[in-house]
Amino acid sequence: MSASGTYDAYRGRLETYFDRTALKAWEQLTSDAPVSRIRATVRAGRDRMRDTLLGWLPADLTGRTVLDAGCGTGALAIEAARRGAHVVAVDVSGGLIDIARDRCPAELSGGSIDFRVGDMLNPAFGRFDHVVAMDSLIHYPIGDIVRVVESLAARTDRSIQFTFAPRTPALSIMHAAGKLFPRSDRAPAIIPAAETLLRRRLATAPGLRAWTLGRSSRVSGGFYTSQAQELMLA
Ligand SMILES: C[S@@+](CC[C@H](N)C(=O)[O-])C[C@H]1O[C@@H](n2cnc3c(N)ncnc32)[C@H](O)[C@@H]1O
């Protein structure tokens, strides 16, 4: 299933990037292994963001279903399952799913995780109480982000939390500078989204009529900037 004409192309590029080009770097960044000072700021920011998103979920997730959409190496899924959730953790990168499976503790207090390789929009994964997409939509343009959220909303019963890259002067400069590199040398760009515009598009999206915008929280430090947005079924 596809959210739009550009969604499939972006997803394909991200699969190549996370499954090949950046697999080792991503494995290292999401571990306790030493990293450069720049990456250490990214790791610290990502830890804060994960805590923010997990903090918006009920402390006790017993009996709840959670989709970790674009789960990467699985840290958020593991924490949700520790709290009792039944998690489907999906990522388009099979290499990252292999790492996530290896890292997953055999015993999760009451919960479980079903790791899947594929598209987060595949309706075959079923319905969920909560959907969390941490930094998995930051490489898509704003129109795709809204369509993805609408598509996820159609099979979500309580809340959706996703992050976007807020349009800040620093991120806009980095985005512009990235375009100077030859295409083959580039990591998929993080595409900044203007917060006000994104909120307006979410508020007026036909597929989100039954939803209200909830909390929003920006995490910014060193080389990491990302903003969490919550939506709740009204
Ligand atoms: C920046 S990483 C974040 C991973 C994880 N959420 C975390 O915070 O550690 C983005 C992830 O989203 C995945 N992804 C992007 N688009 C996806 C899609 N349409 N379906 C499934 N996974 C996707 C990528 O493969 C990548 O692992």
CSV table of C-alpha atoms and ligand atoms in Angstrom, one decimal:
chain,number,residue,atom,x,y,z
A,1,MET,CA,0.0,0.0,0.0
A,2,SER,CA,1.3,3.4,-0.9
A,3,ALA,CA,0.5,6.8,0.6
A,4,SER,CA,1.4,8.7,-2.6
A,5,GLY,CA,3.6,8.6,-5.7
A,6,THR,CA,6.7,9.9,-3.9
A,7,TYR,CA,6.3,7.7,-0.8
A,8,ASP,CA,7.4,4.5,-2.5
A,9,ALA,CA,10.5,6.2,-4.0
A,10,TYR,CA,11.6,7.7,-0.6
A,11,ARG,CA,10.9,4.4,1.1
A,12,GLY,CA,13.0,2.5,-1.5
A,13,ARG,CA,16.0,4.9,-0.9
A,14,LEU,CA,15.7,4.6,2.8
A,15,GLU,CA,15.7,0.8,2.5
A,16,THR,CA,19.0,0.9,0.6
A,17,TYR,CA,20.5,3.4,3.0
A,18,PHE,CA,19.5,1.7,6.3
A,19,ASP,CA,20.0,-1.8,5.0
A,20,ARG,CA,23.4,-1.3,3.4
A,21,THR,CA,25.2,2.1,3.5
A,22,ALA,CA,24.4,2.9,7.1
A,23,LEU,CA,23.8,-0.5,8.6
A,24,LYS,CA,27.0,-0.7,10.6
A,25,ALA,CA,27.0,3.0,11.7
A,26,TRP,CA,23.4,2.6,12.8
A,27,GLU,CA,24.1,-0.6,14.7
A,28,GLN,CA,27.0,1.3,16.5
A,29,LEU,CA,25.0,4.4,17.2
A,30,THR,CA,22.2,2.4,18.8
A,31,SER,CA,24.6,0.4,21.0
A,32,ASP,CA,26.8,1.4,24.0
A,33,ALA,CA,29.9,1.3,21.8
A,34,PRO,CA,32.1,4.4,21.8
A,35,VAL,CA,31.2,6.9,19.1
A,36,SER,CA,32.5,10.3,18.0
A,37,ARG,CA,31.6,13.4,20.0
A,38,ILE,CA,29.2,14.5,17.3
A,39,ARG,CA,27.4,11.1,17.3
A,40,ALA,CA,27.4,11.1,21.1
A,41,THR,CA,25.2,14.2,20.9
A,42,VAL,CA,22.9,12.4,18.5
A,43,ARG,CA,22.7,9.4,20.7
A,44,ALA,CA,21.9,11.5,23.8
A,45,GLY,CA,19.2,13.4,21.9
A,46,ARG,CA,17.7,10.1,20.6
A,47,ASP,CA,17.6,8.7,24.2
A,48,ARG,CA,15.7,11.8,25.3
A,49,MET,CA,13.3,11.5,22.4
A,50,ARG,CA,12.7,7.9,23.1
A,51,ASP,CA,12.0,8.7,26.8
A,52,THR,CA,9.6,11.5,25.7
A,53,LEU,CA,7.6,9.2,23.4
A,54,LEU,CA,7.5,6.3,26.0
A,55,GLY,CA,6.5,8.9,28.6
A,56,TRP,CA,3.4,9.7,26.6
A,57,LEU,CA,2.3,6.1,26.6
A,58,PRO,CA,0.5,4.6,29.6
A,59,ALA,CA,3.0,3.3,32.2
A,60,ASP,CA,1.2,-0.1,32.2
A,61,LEU,CA,0.7,-1.4,28.6
A,62,THR,CA,-0.6,-4.8,29.6
A,63,GLY,CA,-3.0,-6.0,27.0
A,64,ARG,CA,-2.4,-3.0,24.7
A,65,THR,CA,-1.1,-3.4,21.1
A,66,VAL,CA,1.6,-1.1,19.8
A,67,LEU,CA,3.0,-0.6,16.3
A,68,ASP,CA,6.7,0.5,16.3
A,69,ALA,CA,6.6,1.9,12.8
A,70,GLY,CA,10.2,2.0,11.5
A,71,CYS,CA,11.6,0.4,14.6
A,72,GLY,CA,15.3,0.3,13.5
A,73,THR,CA,17.2,-1.8,16.1
A,74,GLY,CA,14.2,-2.1,18.4
A,75,ALA,CA,15.0,-0.1,21.6
A,76,LEU,CA,11.5,1.5,21.8
A,77,ALA,CA,9.7,-1.8,21.0
A,78,ILE,CA,11.7,-3.6,23.7
A,79,GLU,CA,10.8,-1.0,26.3
A,80,ALA,CA,7.1,-1.1,25.4
A,81,ALA,CA,7.0,-4.9,25.6
A,82,ARG,CA,8.7,-4.7,29.0
A,83,ARG,CA,5.7,-2.7,30.1
A,84,GLY,CA,3.4,-5.4,28.9
A,85,ALA,CA,2.5,-4.4,25.4
A,86,HIS,CA,2.1,-6.7,22.4
A,87,VAL,CA,4.3,-5.0,19.9
A,88,VAL,CA,4.6,-5.3,16.1
A,89,ALA,CA,8.0,-3.8,15.3
A,90,VAL,CA,8.3,-3.2,11.6
A,91,ASP,CA,11.2,-1.9,9.5
A,92,VAL,CA,11.9,-1.8,5.8
A,93,SER,CA,15.5,-2.8,6.5
A,94,GLY,CA,15.9,-6.5,7.0
A,95,GLY,CA,19.5,-5.9,8.4
A,96,LEU,CA,18.2,-3.7,11.2
A,97,ILE,CA,15.4,-6.2,12.0
A,98,ASP,CA,18.1,-8.9,12.3
A,99,ILE,CA,20.0,-6.7,14.8
A,100,ALA,CA,16.8,-6.0,16.7
A,101,ARG,CA,15.9,-9.7,17.0
A,102,ASP,CA,19.4,-10.4,18.3
A,103,ARG,CA,19.1,-7.6,20.9
A,104,CYS,CA,15.7,-8.6,22.1
A,105,PRO,CA,15.8,-10.2,25.6
A,106,ALA,CA,14.2,-13.6,25.6
A,107,GLU,CA,12.1,-12.7,28.7
A,108,LEU,CA,9.9,-9.6,28.4
A,109,SER,CA,7.7,-9.1,31.4
A,110,GLY,CA,4.3,-10.0,30.0
A,111,GLY,CA,4.7,-8.4,26.6
A,112,SER,CA,5.9,-9.7,23.3
A,113,ILE,CA,7.4,-8.4,20.1
A,114,ASP,CA,6.7,-9.6,16.6
A,115,PHE,CA,9.6,-8.2,14.4
A,116,ARG,CA,8.7,-7.8,10.8
A,117,VAL,CA,10.5,-6.7,7.7
A,118,GLY,CA,8.3,-4.5,5.5
A,119,ASP,CA,6.3,-1.3,5.0
A,120,MET,CA,4.8,0.3,8.1
A,121,LEU,CA,1.7,1.0,6.0
A,122,ASN,CA,1.0,-2.7,5.3
A,123,PRO,CA,-2.6,-3.2,6.6
A,124,ALA,CA,-1.8,-6.9,7.1
A,125,PHE,CA,-0.1,-6.0,10.4
A,126,GLY,CA,-3.5,-5.4,11.8
A,127,ARG,CA,-5.0,-2.8,14.2
A,128,PHE,CA,-3.2,-1.2,17.2
A,129,ASP,CA,-4.0,0.8,20.3
A,130,HIS,CA,-0.9,2.9,19.9
A,131,VAL,CA,1.4,3.7,16.9
A,132,VAL,CA,4.8,5.2,17.5
A,133,ALA,CA,7.1,6.3,14.7
A,134,MET,CA,10.3,7.7,16.1
A,135,ASP,CA,12.4,9.5,13.5
A,136,SER,CA,11.1,7.2,10.7
A,137,LEU,CA,9.2,10.0,8.9
A,138,ILE,CA,11.9,12.6,9.0
A,139,HIS,CA,13.2,11.8,5.5
A,140,TYR,CA,9.8,12.2,3.9
A,141,PRO,CA,8.2,15.4,2.5
A,142,ILE,CA,5.4,17.0,4.5
A,143,GLY,CA,2.7,15.7,2.1
A,144,ASP,CA,3.8,12.1,2.6
A,145,ILE,CA,4.1,12.6,6.4
A,146,VAL,CA,0.4,13.7,6.5
A,147,ARG,CA,-0.7,10.8,4.3
A,148,VAL,CA,1.2,8.3,6.3
A,149,VAL,CA,-0.3,9.5,9.5
A,150,GLU,CA,-3.8,9.4,7.9
A,151,SER,CA,-3.1,5.9,6.7
A,152,LEU,CA,-1.9,4.7,10.2
A,153,ALA,CA,-4.9,6.5,11.8
A,154,ALA,CA,-7.3,4.2,9.9
A,155,ARG,CA,-6.0,1.3,11.9
A,156,THR,CA,-5.3,2.9,15.3
A,157,ASP,CA,-7.7,3.0,18.2
A,158,ARG,CA,-6.1,5.3,20.8
A,159,SER,CA,-3.0,7.4,19.9
A,160,ILE,CA,-0.3,8.1,17.3
A,161,GLN,CA,3.1,9.6,18.2
A,162,PHE,CA,5.5,10.5,15.5
A,163,THR,CA,8.5,12.8,15.1
A,164,PHE,CA,9.4,15.3,12.4
A,165,ALA,CA,12.4,17.5,11.8
A,166,PRO,CA,11.3,21.0,12.7
A,167,ARG,CA,12.3,23.7,10.3
A,168,THR,CA,15.0,25.6,12.2
A,169,PRO,CA,17.6,27.8,10.7
A,170,ALA,CA,20.3,25.2,11.4
A,171,LEU,CA,18.4,22.3,9.8
A,172,SER,CA,17.5,24.4,6.8
A,173,ILE,CA,21.2,25.3,6.2
A,174,MET,CA,22.2,21.6,6.6
A,175,HIS,CA,19.4,20.6,4.2
A,176,ALA,CA,20.6,23.2,1.6
A,177,ALA,CA,24.3,22.2,2.1
A,178,GLY,CA,23.5,18.6,1.6
A,179,LYS,CA,22.1,19.3,-1.9
A,180,LEU,CA,25.6,20.5,-2.9
A,181,PHE,CA,27.0,17.0,-2.7
A,182,PRO,CA,26.8,14.6,-5.6
A,183,ARG,CA,23.7,12.4,-5.3
A,184,SER,CA,25.7,9.2,-4.9
A,185,ASP,CA,27.6,10.6,-1.8
A,186,ARG,CA,24.5,11.7,0.0
A,187,ALA,CA,22.7,10.1,2.8
A,188,PRO,CA,18.9,10.5,2.4
A,189,ALA,CA,18.3,14.1,3.5
A,190,ILE,CA,16.4,14.9,6.6
A,191,ILE,CA,13.6,17.1,5.3
A,192,PRO,CA,12.6,19.9,7.7
A,193,ALA,CA,8.9,20.5,8.1
A,194,ALA,CA,7.5,23.8,9.2
A,195,GLU,CA,5.7,23.2,12.5
A,196,THR,CA,2.7,25.5,11.9
A,197,LEU,CA,2.1,24.2,8.4
A,198,LEU,CA,2.4,20.6,9.5
A,199,ARG,CA,-0.1,21.1,12.4
A,200,ARG,CA,-2.5,22.9,10.0
A,201,ARG,CA,-2.3,20.0,7.5
A,202,LEU,CA,-2.9,17.4,10.2
A,203,ALA,CA,-5.8,19.4,11.6
A,204,THR,CA,-7.5,19.6,8.2
A,205,ALA,CA,-6.6,16.2,6.8
A,206,PRO,CA,-9.8,14.3,5.8
A,207,GLY,CA,-8.5,11.0,7.3
A,208,LEU,CA,-7.9,12.7,10.7
A,209,ARG,CA,-11.3,14.3,11.3
A,210,ALA,CA,-11.9,12.1,14.3
A,211,TRP,CA,-8.5,12.9,15.8
A,212,THR,CA,-7.2,15.8,17.9
A,213,LEU,CA,-3.6,17.1,18.1
A,214,GLY,CA,-2.1,16.4,21.5
A,215,ARG,CA,1.2,17.2,23.1
A,216,SER,CA,4.2,18.4,21.1
A,217,SER,CA,7.8,18.4,22.4
A,218,ARG,CA,11.1,19.4,20.8
A,219,VAL,CA,14.3,17.7,21.7
A,220,SER,CA,17.4,19.7,20.6
A,221,GLY,CA,21.0,19.4,21.5
A,222,GLY,CA,24.3,19.1,19.7
A,223,PHE,CA,23.6,17.5,16.3
A,224,TYR,CA,20.2,16.2,17.1
A,225,THR,CA,16.9,18.1,16.6
A,226,SER,CA,13.6,16.4,16.4
A,227,GLN,CA,10.1,17.2,17.5
A,228,ALA,CA,7.5,14.7,18.8
A,229,GLN,CA,3.8,15.2,17.9
A,230,GLU,CA,0.9,13.3,19.5
A,231,LEU,CA,-2.5,12.7,18.0
A,232,MET,CA,-5.4,11.2,19.9
A,233,LEU,CA,-8.7,9.7,18.8
A,234,ALA,CA,-11.2,12.4,20.1
B,1,LIG,C1,16.2,7.2,11.7
B,1,LIG,S1,15.8,5.5,11.8
B,1,LIG,C2,14.9,5.4,13.3
B,1,LIG,C3,14.8,4.0,13.8
B,1,LIG,C4,14.1,3.8,15.2
B,1,LIG,N1,12.7,4.3,15.1
B,1,LIG,C5,14.9,4.5,16.2
B,1,LIG,O1,14.5,5.6,16.6
B,1,LIG,O2,15.9,4.0,16.6
B,1,LIG,C6,14.4,5.5,10.6
B,1,LIG,C7,14.0,4.0,10.3
B,1,LIG,O3,12.7,4.1,9.7
B,1,LIG,C8,12.7,3.0,8.7
B,1,LIG,N2,11.7,3.3,7.7
B,1,LIG,C9,11.6,4.4,7.0
B,1,LIG,N3,10.5,4.4,6.2
B,1,LIG,C10,9.9,3.2,6.5
B,1,LIG,C11,8.7,2.6,6.0
B,1,LIG,N4,7.9,3.2,5.1
B,1,LIG,N5,8.3,1.4,6.6
B,1,LIG,C12,9.1,0.8,7.5
B,1,LIG,N6,10.2,1.3,8.0
B,1,LIG,C13,10.6,2.5,7.5
B,1,LIG,C14,14.1,3.0,8.2
B,1,LIG,O4,14.5,1.8,7.6
B,1,LIG,C15,14.9,3.2,9.5
B,1,LIG,O5,15.2,2.1,10.2
